[in-house]
CSV table of C-alpha atoms in Angstrom, one decimal:
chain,number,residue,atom,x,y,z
L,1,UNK,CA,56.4,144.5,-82.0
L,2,UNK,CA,58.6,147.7,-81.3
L,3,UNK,CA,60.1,148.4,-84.8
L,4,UNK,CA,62.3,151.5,-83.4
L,5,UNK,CA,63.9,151.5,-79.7
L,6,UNK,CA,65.2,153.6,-77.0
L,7,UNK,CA,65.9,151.4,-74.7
L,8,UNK,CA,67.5,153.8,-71.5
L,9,UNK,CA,64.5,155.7,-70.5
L,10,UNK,CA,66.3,158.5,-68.8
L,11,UNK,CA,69.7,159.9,-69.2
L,12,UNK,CA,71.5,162.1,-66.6
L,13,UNK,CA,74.8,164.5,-67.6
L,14,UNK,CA,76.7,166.9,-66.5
L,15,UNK,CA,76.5,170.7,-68.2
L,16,UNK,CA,79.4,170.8,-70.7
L,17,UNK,CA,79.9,166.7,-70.9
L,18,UNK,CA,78.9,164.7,-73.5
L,19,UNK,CA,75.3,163.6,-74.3
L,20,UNK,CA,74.4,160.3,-75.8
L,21,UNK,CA,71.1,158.9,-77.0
L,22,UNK,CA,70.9,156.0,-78.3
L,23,UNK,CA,67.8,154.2,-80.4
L,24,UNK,CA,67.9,150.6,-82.6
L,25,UNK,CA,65.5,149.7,-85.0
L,26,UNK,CA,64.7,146.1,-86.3
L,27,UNK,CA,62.8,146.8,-90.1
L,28,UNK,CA,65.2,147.6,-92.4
L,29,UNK,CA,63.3,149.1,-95.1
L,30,UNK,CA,63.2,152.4,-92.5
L,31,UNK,CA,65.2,154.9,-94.8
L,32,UNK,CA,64.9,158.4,-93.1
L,33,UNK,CA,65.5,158.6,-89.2
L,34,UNK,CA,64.6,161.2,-87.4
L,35,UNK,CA,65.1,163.3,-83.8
L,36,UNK,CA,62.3,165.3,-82.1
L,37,UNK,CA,62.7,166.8,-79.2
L,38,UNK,CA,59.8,167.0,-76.1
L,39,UNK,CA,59.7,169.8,-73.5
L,40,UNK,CA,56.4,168.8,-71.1
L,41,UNK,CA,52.7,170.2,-71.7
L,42,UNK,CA,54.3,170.7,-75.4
L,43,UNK,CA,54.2,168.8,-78.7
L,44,UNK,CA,57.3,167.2,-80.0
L,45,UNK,CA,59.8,169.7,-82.4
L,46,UNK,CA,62.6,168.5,-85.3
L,47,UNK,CA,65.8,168.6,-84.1
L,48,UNK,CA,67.7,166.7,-86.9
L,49,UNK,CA,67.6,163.8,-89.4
L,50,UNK,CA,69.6,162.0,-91.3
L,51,UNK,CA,69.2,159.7,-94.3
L,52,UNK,CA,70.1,156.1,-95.2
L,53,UNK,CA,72.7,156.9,-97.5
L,54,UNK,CA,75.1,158.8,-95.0
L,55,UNK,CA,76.0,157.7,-92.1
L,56,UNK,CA,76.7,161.1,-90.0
L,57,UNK,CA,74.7,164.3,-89.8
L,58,UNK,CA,76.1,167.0,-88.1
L,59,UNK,CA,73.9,170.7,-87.1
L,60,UNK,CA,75.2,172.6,-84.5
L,61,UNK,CA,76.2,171.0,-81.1
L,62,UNK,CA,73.9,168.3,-82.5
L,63,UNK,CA,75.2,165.0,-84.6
L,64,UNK,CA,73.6,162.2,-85.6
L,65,UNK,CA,75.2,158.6,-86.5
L,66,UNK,CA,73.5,155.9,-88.2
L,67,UNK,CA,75.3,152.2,-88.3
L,68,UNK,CA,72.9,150.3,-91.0
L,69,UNK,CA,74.8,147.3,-90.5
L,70,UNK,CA,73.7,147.3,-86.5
L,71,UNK,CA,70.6,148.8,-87.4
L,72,UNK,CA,71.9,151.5,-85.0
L,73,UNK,CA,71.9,155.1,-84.8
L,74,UNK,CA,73.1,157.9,-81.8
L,75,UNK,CA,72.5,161.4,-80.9
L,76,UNK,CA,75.4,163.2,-79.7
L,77,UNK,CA,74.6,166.8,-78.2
L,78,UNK,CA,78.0,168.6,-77.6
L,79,UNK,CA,78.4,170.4,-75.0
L,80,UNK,CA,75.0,169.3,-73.1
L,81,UNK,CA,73.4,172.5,-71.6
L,82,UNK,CA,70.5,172.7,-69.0
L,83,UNK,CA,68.0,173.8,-71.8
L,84,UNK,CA,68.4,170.3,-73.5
L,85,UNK,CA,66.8,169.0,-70.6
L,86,UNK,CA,63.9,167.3,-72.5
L,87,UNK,CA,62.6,164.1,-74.2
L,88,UNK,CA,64.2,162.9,-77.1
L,89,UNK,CA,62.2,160.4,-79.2
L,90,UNK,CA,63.8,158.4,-82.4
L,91,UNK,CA,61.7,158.2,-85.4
L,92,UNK,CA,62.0,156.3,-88.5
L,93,UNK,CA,60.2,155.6,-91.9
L,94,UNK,CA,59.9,154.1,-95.4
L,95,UNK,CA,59.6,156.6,-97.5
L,96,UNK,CA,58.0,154.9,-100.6
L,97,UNK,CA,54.8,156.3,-102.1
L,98,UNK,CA,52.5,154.4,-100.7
L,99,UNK,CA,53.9,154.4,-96.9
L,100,UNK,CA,53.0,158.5,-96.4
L,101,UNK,CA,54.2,159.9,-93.7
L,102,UNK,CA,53.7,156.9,-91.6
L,103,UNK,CA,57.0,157.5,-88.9
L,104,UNK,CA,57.4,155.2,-86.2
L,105,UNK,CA,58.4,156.4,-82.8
L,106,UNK,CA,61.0,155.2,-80.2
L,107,UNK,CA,59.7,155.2,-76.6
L,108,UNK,CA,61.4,158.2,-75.8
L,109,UNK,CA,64.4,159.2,-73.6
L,110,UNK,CA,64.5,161.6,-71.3
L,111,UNK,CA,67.2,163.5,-70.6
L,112,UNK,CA,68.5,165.7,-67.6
L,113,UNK,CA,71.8,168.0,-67.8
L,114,UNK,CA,72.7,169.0,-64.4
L,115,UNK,CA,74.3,172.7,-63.7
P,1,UNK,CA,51.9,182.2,-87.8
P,2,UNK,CA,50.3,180.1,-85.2
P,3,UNK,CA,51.8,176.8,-87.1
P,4,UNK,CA,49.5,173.8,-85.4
P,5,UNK,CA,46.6,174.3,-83.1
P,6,UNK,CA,44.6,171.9,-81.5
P,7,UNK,CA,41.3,172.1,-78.9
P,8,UNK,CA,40.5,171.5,-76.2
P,9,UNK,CA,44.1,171.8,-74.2
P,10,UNK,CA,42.2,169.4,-71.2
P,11,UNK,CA,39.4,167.4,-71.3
P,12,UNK,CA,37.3,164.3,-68.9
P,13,UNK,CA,34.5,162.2,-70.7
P,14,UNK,CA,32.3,159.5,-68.6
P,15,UNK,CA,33.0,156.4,-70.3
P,16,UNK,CA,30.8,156.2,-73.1
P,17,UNK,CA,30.5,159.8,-74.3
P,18,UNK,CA,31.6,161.3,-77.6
P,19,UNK,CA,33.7,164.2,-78.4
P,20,UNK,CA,35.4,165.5,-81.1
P,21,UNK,CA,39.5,167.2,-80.9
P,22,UNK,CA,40.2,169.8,-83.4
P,23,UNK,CA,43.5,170.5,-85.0
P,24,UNK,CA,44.0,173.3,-87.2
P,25,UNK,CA,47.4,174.2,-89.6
P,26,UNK,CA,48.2,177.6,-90.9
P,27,UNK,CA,51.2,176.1,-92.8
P,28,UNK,CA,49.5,175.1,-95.7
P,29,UNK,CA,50.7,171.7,-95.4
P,30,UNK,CA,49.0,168.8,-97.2
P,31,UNK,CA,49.5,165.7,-94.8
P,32,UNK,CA,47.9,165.9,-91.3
P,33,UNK,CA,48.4,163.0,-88.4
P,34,UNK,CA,47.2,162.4,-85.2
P,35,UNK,CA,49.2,160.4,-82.7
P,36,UNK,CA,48.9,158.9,-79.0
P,37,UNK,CA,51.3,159.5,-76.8
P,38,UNK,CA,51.4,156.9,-73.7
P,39,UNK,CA,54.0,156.4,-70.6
P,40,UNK,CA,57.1,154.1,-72.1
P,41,UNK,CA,54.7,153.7,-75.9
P,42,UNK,CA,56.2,157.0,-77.3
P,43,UNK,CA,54.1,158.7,-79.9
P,44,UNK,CA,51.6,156.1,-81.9
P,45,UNK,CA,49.9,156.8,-85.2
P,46,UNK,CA,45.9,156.6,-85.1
P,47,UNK,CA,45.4,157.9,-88.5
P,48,UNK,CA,46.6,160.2,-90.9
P,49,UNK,CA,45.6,162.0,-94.1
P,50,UNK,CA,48.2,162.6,-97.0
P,51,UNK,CA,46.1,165.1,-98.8
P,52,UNK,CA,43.3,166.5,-98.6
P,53,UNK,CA,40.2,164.1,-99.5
P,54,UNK,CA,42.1,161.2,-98.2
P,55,UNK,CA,42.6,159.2,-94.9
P,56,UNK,CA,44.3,155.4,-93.8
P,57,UNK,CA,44.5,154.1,-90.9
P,58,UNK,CA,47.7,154.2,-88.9
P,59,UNK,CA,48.7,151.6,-86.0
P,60,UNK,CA,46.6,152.0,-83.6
P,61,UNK,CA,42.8,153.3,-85.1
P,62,UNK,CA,40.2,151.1,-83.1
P,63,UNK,CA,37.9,153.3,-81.7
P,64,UNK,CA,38.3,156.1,-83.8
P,65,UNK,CA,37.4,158.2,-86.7
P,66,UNK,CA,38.7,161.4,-88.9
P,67,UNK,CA,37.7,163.9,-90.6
P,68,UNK,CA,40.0,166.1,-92.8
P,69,UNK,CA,37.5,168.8,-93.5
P,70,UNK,CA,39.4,171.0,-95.8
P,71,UNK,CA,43.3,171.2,-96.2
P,72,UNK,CA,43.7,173.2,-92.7
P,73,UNK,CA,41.8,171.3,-90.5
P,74,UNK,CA,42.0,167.6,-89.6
P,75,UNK,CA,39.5,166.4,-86.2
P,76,UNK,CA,39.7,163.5,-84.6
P,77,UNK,CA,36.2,161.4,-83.0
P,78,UNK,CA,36.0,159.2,-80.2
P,79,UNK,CA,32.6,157.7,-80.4
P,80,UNK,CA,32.2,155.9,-77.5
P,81,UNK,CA,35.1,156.8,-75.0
P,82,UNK,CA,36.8,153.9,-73.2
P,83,UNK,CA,39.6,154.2,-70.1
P,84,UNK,CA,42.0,152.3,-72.6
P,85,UNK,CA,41.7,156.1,-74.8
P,86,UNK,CA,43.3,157.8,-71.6
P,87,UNK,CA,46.2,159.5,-73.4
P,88,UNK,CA,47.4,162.9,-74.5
P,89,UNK,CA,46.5,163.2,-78.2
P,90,UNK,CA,49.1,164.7,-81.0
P,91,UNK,CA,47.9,166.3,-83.9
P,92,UNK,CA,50.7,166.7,-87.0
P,93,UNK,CA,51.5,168.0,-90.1
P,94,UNK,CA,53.6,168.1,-92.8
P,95,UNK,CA,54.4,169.4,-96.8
P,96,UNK,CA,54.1,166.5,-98.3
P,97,UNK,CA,54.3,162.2,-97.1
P,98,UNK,CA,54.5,159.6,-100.0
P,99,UNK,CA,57.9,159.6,-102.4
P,100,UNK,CA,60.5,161.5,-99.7
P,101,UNK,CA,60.1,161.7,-95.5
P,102,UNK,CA,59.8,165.3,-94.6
P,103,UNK,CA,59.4,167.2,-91.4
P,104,UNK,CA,56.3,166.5,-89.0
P,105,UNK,CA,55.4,169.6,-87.2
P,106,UNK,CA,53.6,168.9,-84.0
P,107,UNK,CA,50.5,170.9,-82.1
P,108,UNK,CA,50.6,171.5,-78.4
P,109,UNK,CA,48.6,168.4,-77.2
P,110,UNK,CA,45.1,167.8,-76.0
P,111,UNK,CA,45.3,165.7,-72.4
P,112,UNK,CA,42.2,163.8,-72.6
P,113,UNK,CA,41.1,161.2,-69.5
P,114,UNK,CA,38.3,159.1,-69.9
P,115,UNK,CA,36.4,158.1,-66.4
Protein backbone atom coordinates (compact mmCIF):
# COMPACT_ATOMS: atom_id res chain seq x y z
CA UNK A 1 0.00 0.00 0.00
CA UNK A 2 1.84 3.19 -1.30
CA UNK A 3 0.76 5.89 1.27
CA UNK A 4 2.69 8.82 -0.70
CA UNK A 5 2.89 8.87 -4.72
CA UNK A 6 4.71 10.27 -7.59
CA UNK A 7 3.16 8.90 -10.16
CA UNK A 8 5.24 10.50 -13.51
CA UNK A 9 8.57 8.88 -13.11
CA UNK A 10 10.47 11.26 -15.24
CA UNK A 11 9.90 14.77 -16.23
CA UNK A 12 11.56 16.59 -19.19
CA UNK A 13 11.77 20.74 -19.43
CA UNK A 14 13.05 23.20 -21.07
CA UNK A 15 15.93 25.68 -19.23
CA UNK A 16 13.94 28.76 -18.14
CA UNK A 17 10.30 26.93 -18.37
CA UNK A 18 8.39 25.84 -15.72
CA UNK A 19 8.91 22.77 -13.56
CA UNK A 20 6.22 20.66 -12.05
CA UNK A 21 6.33 17.76 -9.70
CA UNK A 22 3.65 16.43 -8.56
CA UNK A 23 3.10 13.68 -5.48
CA UNK A 24 -0.48 12.45 -3.75
CA UNK A 25 -0.78 10.79 -0.58
CA UNK A 26 -3.75 8.64 0.71
CA UNK A 27 -3.25 8.80 5.00
CA UNK A 28 -4.34 11.74 6.19
CA UNK A 29 -2.82 11.99 9.49
CA UNK A 30 0.65 12.90 7.33
CA UNK A 31 1.17 16.54 8.77
CA UNK A 32 4.68 17.61 7.52
CA UNK A 33 5.61 17.02 3.70
CA UNK A 34 8.64 17.13 2.55
CA UNK A 35 11.09 17.55 -0.85
CA UNK A 36 14.57 15.96 -1.11
CA UNK A 37 16.44 16.21 -3.90
CA UNK A 38 18.81 13.08 -5.55
CA UNK A 39 21.84 13.68 -7.74
CA UNK A 40 23.20 9.84 -8.57
CA UNK A 41 26.02 7.92 -6.50
CA UNK A 42 24.70 10.57 -3.71
CA UNK A 43 22.28 10.53 -0.80
CA UNK A 44 19.12 12.43 -0.92
CA UNK A 45 19.38 16.45 0.39
CA UNK A 46 16.35 18.90 1.82
CA UNK A 47 15.10 21.08 -0.51
CA UNK A 48 11.92 22.47 1.18
CA UNK A 49 8.93 21.52 3.31
CA UNK A 50 5.89 22.68 4.19
CA UNK A 51 3.41 22.07 6.90
CA UNK A 52 -0.23 21.07 7.18
CA UNK A 53 -1.48 24.23 8.26
CA UNK A 54 -0.37 26.38 5.20
CA UNK A 55 -0.94 25.62 2.09
CA UNK A 56 2.09 27.34 0.09
CA UNK A 57 5.72 27.46 0.89
CA UNK A 58 7.84 29.53 -1.13
CA UNK A 59 12.23 29.51 -0.98
CA UNK A 60 13.92 30.75 -3.74
CA UNK A 61 12.96 29.57 -7.29
CA UNK A 62 11.45 26.69 -5.27
CA UNK A 63 7.50 26.63 -4.01
CA UNK A 64 5.71 24.15 -2.62
CA UNK A 65 1.64 23.74 -2.66
CA UNK A 66 -0.27 21.43 -0.57
CA UNK A 67 -4.22 20.87 -1.39
CA UNK A 68 -5.37 18.76 1.94
CA UNK A 69 -8.68 18.50 0.49
CA UNK A 70 -7.08 16.44 -2.74
CA UNK A 71 -4.62 15.04 -0.56
CA UNK A 72 -2.28 16.81 -3.09
CA UNK A 73 0.78 18.69 -3.09
CA UNK A 74 3.32 20.23 -6.11
CA UNK A 75 6.76 21.36 -6.57
CA UNK A 76 7.20 24.26 -8.65
CA UNK A 77 10.95 25.08 -9.54
CA UNK A 78 11.01 28.58 -11.35
CA UNK A 79 13.02 29.08 -13.79
CA UNK A 80 14.19 25.25 -14.28
CA UNK A 81 18.05 25.30 -14.81
CA UNK A 82 20.22 22.30 -15.96
CA UNK A 83 21.71 21.80 -12.40
CA UNK A 84 18.11 20.69 -11.18
CA UNK A 85 18.52 17.89 -13.29
CA UNK A 86 18.04 15.28 -10.40
CA UNK A 87 15.52 13.06 -8.56
CA UNK A 88 13.00 14.63 -6.58
CA UNK A 89 11.30 12.33 -4.06
CA UNK A 90 7.99 13.42 -1.86
CA UNK A 91 8.09 12.66 1.72
CA UNK A 92 5.53 12.75 4.32
CA UNK A 93 4.92 12.09 8.17
CA UNK A 94 2.90 12.10 11.43
CA UNK A 95 4.63 13.89 13.55
CA UNK A 96 3.08 12.71 16.92
CA UNK A 97 5.44 11.41 19.70
CA UNK A 98 5.36 8.14 19.22
CA UNK A 99 5.61 8.09 15.22
CA UNK A 100 9.58 9.43 15.31
CA UNK A 101 10.96 10.31 12.41
CA UNK A 102 9.20 7.65 10.56
CA UNK A 103 8.82 9.65 6.80
CA UNK A 104 7.44 7.86 4.02
CA UNK A 105 8.87 8.26 0.58
CA UNK A 106 7.25 8.85 -2.90
CA UNK A 107 8.84 6.75 -5.64
CA UNK A 108 10.73 9.41 -6.92
CA UNK A 109 10.65 11.63 -10.11
CA UNK A 110 13.33 12.28 -12.10
CA UNK A 111 13.78 15.23 -13.66
CA UNK A 112 15.74 16.53 -16.84
CA UNK A 113 16.01 20.36 -17.88
CA UNK A 114 17.33 20.58 -21.27
CA UNK A 115 19.80 23.58 -22.31
CA UNK B 1 32.29 18.81 9.25
CA UNK B 2 31.94 15.62 7.36
CA UNK B 3 27.96 15.57 8.31
CA UNK B 4 26.99 11.68 7.53
CA UNK B 5 29.45 8.93 6.58
CA UNK B 6 28.79 5.54 5.81
CA UNK B 7 31.16 2.29 4.75
CA UNK B 8 31.84 0.51 2.63
CA UNK B 9 30.84 2.80 -0.67
CA UNK B 10 30.55 -0.87 -2.78
CA UNK B 11 30.17 -4.14 -1.67
CA UNK B 12 29.17 -8.17 -3.21
CA UNK B 13 28.39 -10.93 -0.54
CA UNK B 14 27.66 -14.76 -1.70
CA UNK B 15 24.28 -15.42 -0.59
CA UNK B 16 24.44 -16.35 2.85
CA UNK B 17 27.34 -14.24 4.19
CA UNK B 18 27.22 -11.55 6.86
CA UNK B 19 28.41 -8.07 6.96
CA UNK B 20 27.94 -5.22 8.74
CA UNK B 21 27.49 -1.15 7.03
CA UNK B 22 28.58 1.60 9.23
CA UNK B 23 27.23 4.99 9.39
CA UNK B 24 28.75 7.61 11.37
CA UNK B 25 27.20 11.53 12.18
CA UNK B 26 29.36 14.36 13.32
CA UNK B 27 26.20 16.54 13.67
CA UNK B 28 25.41 15.50 16.97
CA UNK B 29 22.06 14.51 16.00
CA UNK B 30 20.01 12.19 18.21
CA UNK B 31 17.76 10.20 15.67
CA UNK B 32 19.63 7.93 13.15
CA UNK B 33 17.68 5.79 10.08
CA UNK B 34 18.61 3.62 7.61
CA UNK B 35 16.61 3.22 4.42
CA UNK B 36 16.47 1.00 1.07
CA UNK B 37 16.39 2.54 -1.83
CA UNK B 38 15.05 0.26 -4.87
CA UNK B 39 14.12 1.06 -8.77
CA UNK B 40 10.31 2.71 -8.79
CA UNK B 41 10.14 1.75 -4.41
CA UNK B 42 11.82 5.19 -3.47
CA UNK B 43 13.56 5.24 -0.14
CA UNK B 44 12.10 2.59 2.49
CA UNK B 45 12.64 2.59 6.21
CA UNK B 46 14.35 -0.61 7.76
CA UNK B 47 14.86 0.73 11.15
CA UNK B 48 15.57 3.69 12.98
CA UNK B 49 16.69 4.85 16.35
CA UNK B 50 15.26 8.08 18.00
CA UNK B 51 17.80 8.40 20.62
CA UNK B 52 20.43 6.89 21.70
CA UNK B 53 19.64 3.49 23.56
CA UNK B 54 16.64 3.04 21.51
CA UNK B 55 15.62 1.29 18.21
CA UNK B 56 11.92 0.21 16.28
CA UNK B 57 11.47 -1.25 13.46
CA UNK B 58 10.55 0.61 10.34
CA UNK B 59 8.63 -0.95 7.17
CA UNK B 60 10.59 -3.10 5.86
CA UNK B 61 13.13 -4.87 8.80
CA UNK B 62 13.09 -8.70 7.90
CA UNK B 63 16.36 -9.74 7.71
CA UNK B 64 18.00 -7.27 9.62
CA UNK B 65 19.43 -5.87 12.75
CA UNK B 66 20.84 -2.46 14.37
CA UNK B 67 23.05 -1.34 16.51
CA UNK B 68 23.18 2.31 17.72
CA UNK B 69 26.43 2.08 19.48
CA UNK B 70 26.74 5.48 20.94
CA UNK B 71 25.00 8.75 19.73
CA UNK B 72 27.38 9.02 16.47
CA UNK B 73 27.26 5.86 15.15
CA UNK B 74 24.27 3.70 13.99
CA UNK B 75 25.39 0.07 11.80
CA UNK B 76 23.30 -1.82 10.12
CA UNK B 77 23.70 -6.24 9.98
CA UNK B 78 22.62 -8.47 7.43
CA UNK B 79 22.96 -11.85 8.88
CA UNK B 80 22.35 -14.06 6.29
CA UNK B 81 22.38 -12.04 2.86
CA UNK B 82 19.57 -12.86 0.40
CA UNK B 83 19.30 -11.50 -3.54
CA UNK B 84 15.96 -9.91 -2.36
CA UNK B 85 18.69 -7.39 -0.01
CA UNK B 86 20.19 -6.21 -3.52
CA UNK B 87 19.76 -2.49 -2.87
CA UNK B 88 21.71 0.71 -2.21
CA UNK B 89 21.44 1.25 1.61
CA UNK B 90 20.67 5.01 3.14
CA UNK B 91 21.91 5.84 6.37
CA UNK B 92 20.08 9.18 8.16
CA UNK B 93 19.99 11.52 10.66
CA UNK B 94 18.30 14.02 12.28
CA UNK B 95 17.97 16.60 15.66
CA UNK B 96 15.36 15.25 17.02
CA UNK B 97 11.95 12.65 15.64
CA UNK B 98 8.88 12.33 18.03
CA UNK B 99 6.61 15.69 18.86
CA UNK B 100 7.67 17.94 15.46
CA UNK B 101 9.17 16.46 11.85
CA UNK B 102 12.50 17.92 11.32
CA UNK B 103 15.16 17.62 8.61
CA UNK B 104 16.71 14.06 7.69
CA UNK B 105 20.21 14.51 6.52
CA UNK B 106 21.34 11.73 4.29
CA UNK B 107 24.97 9.83 3.88
CA UNK B 108 26.39 9.03 0.54
CA UNK B 109 25.06 5.43 0.08
CA UNK B 110 26.51 1.99 0.38
CA UNK B 111 25.62 -0.07 -3.14
CA UNK B 112 25.49 -3.54 -1.82
CA UNK B 113 24.69 -6.71 -4.35
CA UNK B 114 24.10 -9.96 -2.96
CA UNK B 115 25.10 -13.05 -5.49
Amino acid sequence: DQQVKQNSPSLSVQEGRISILNCDYTNSMFDYFLWYKKYPAEGPTFLISISSIKDKNEDGRFTVFLNKSAKHLSLHIVPSQPGDSAVYFCAAITSVYNQGGKLIFGQGTELSVKP
Amino acid sequence: NAGVTQTPKFQVLKTGQSMTLQCAQDMNHNSMYWYRQDPGMGLRLIYYSASEGTTDKGEVPNGYNVSRLNKREFSLRLESAAPSQTSVYFCASSVLAGEFADTQYFGPGTRLTVL
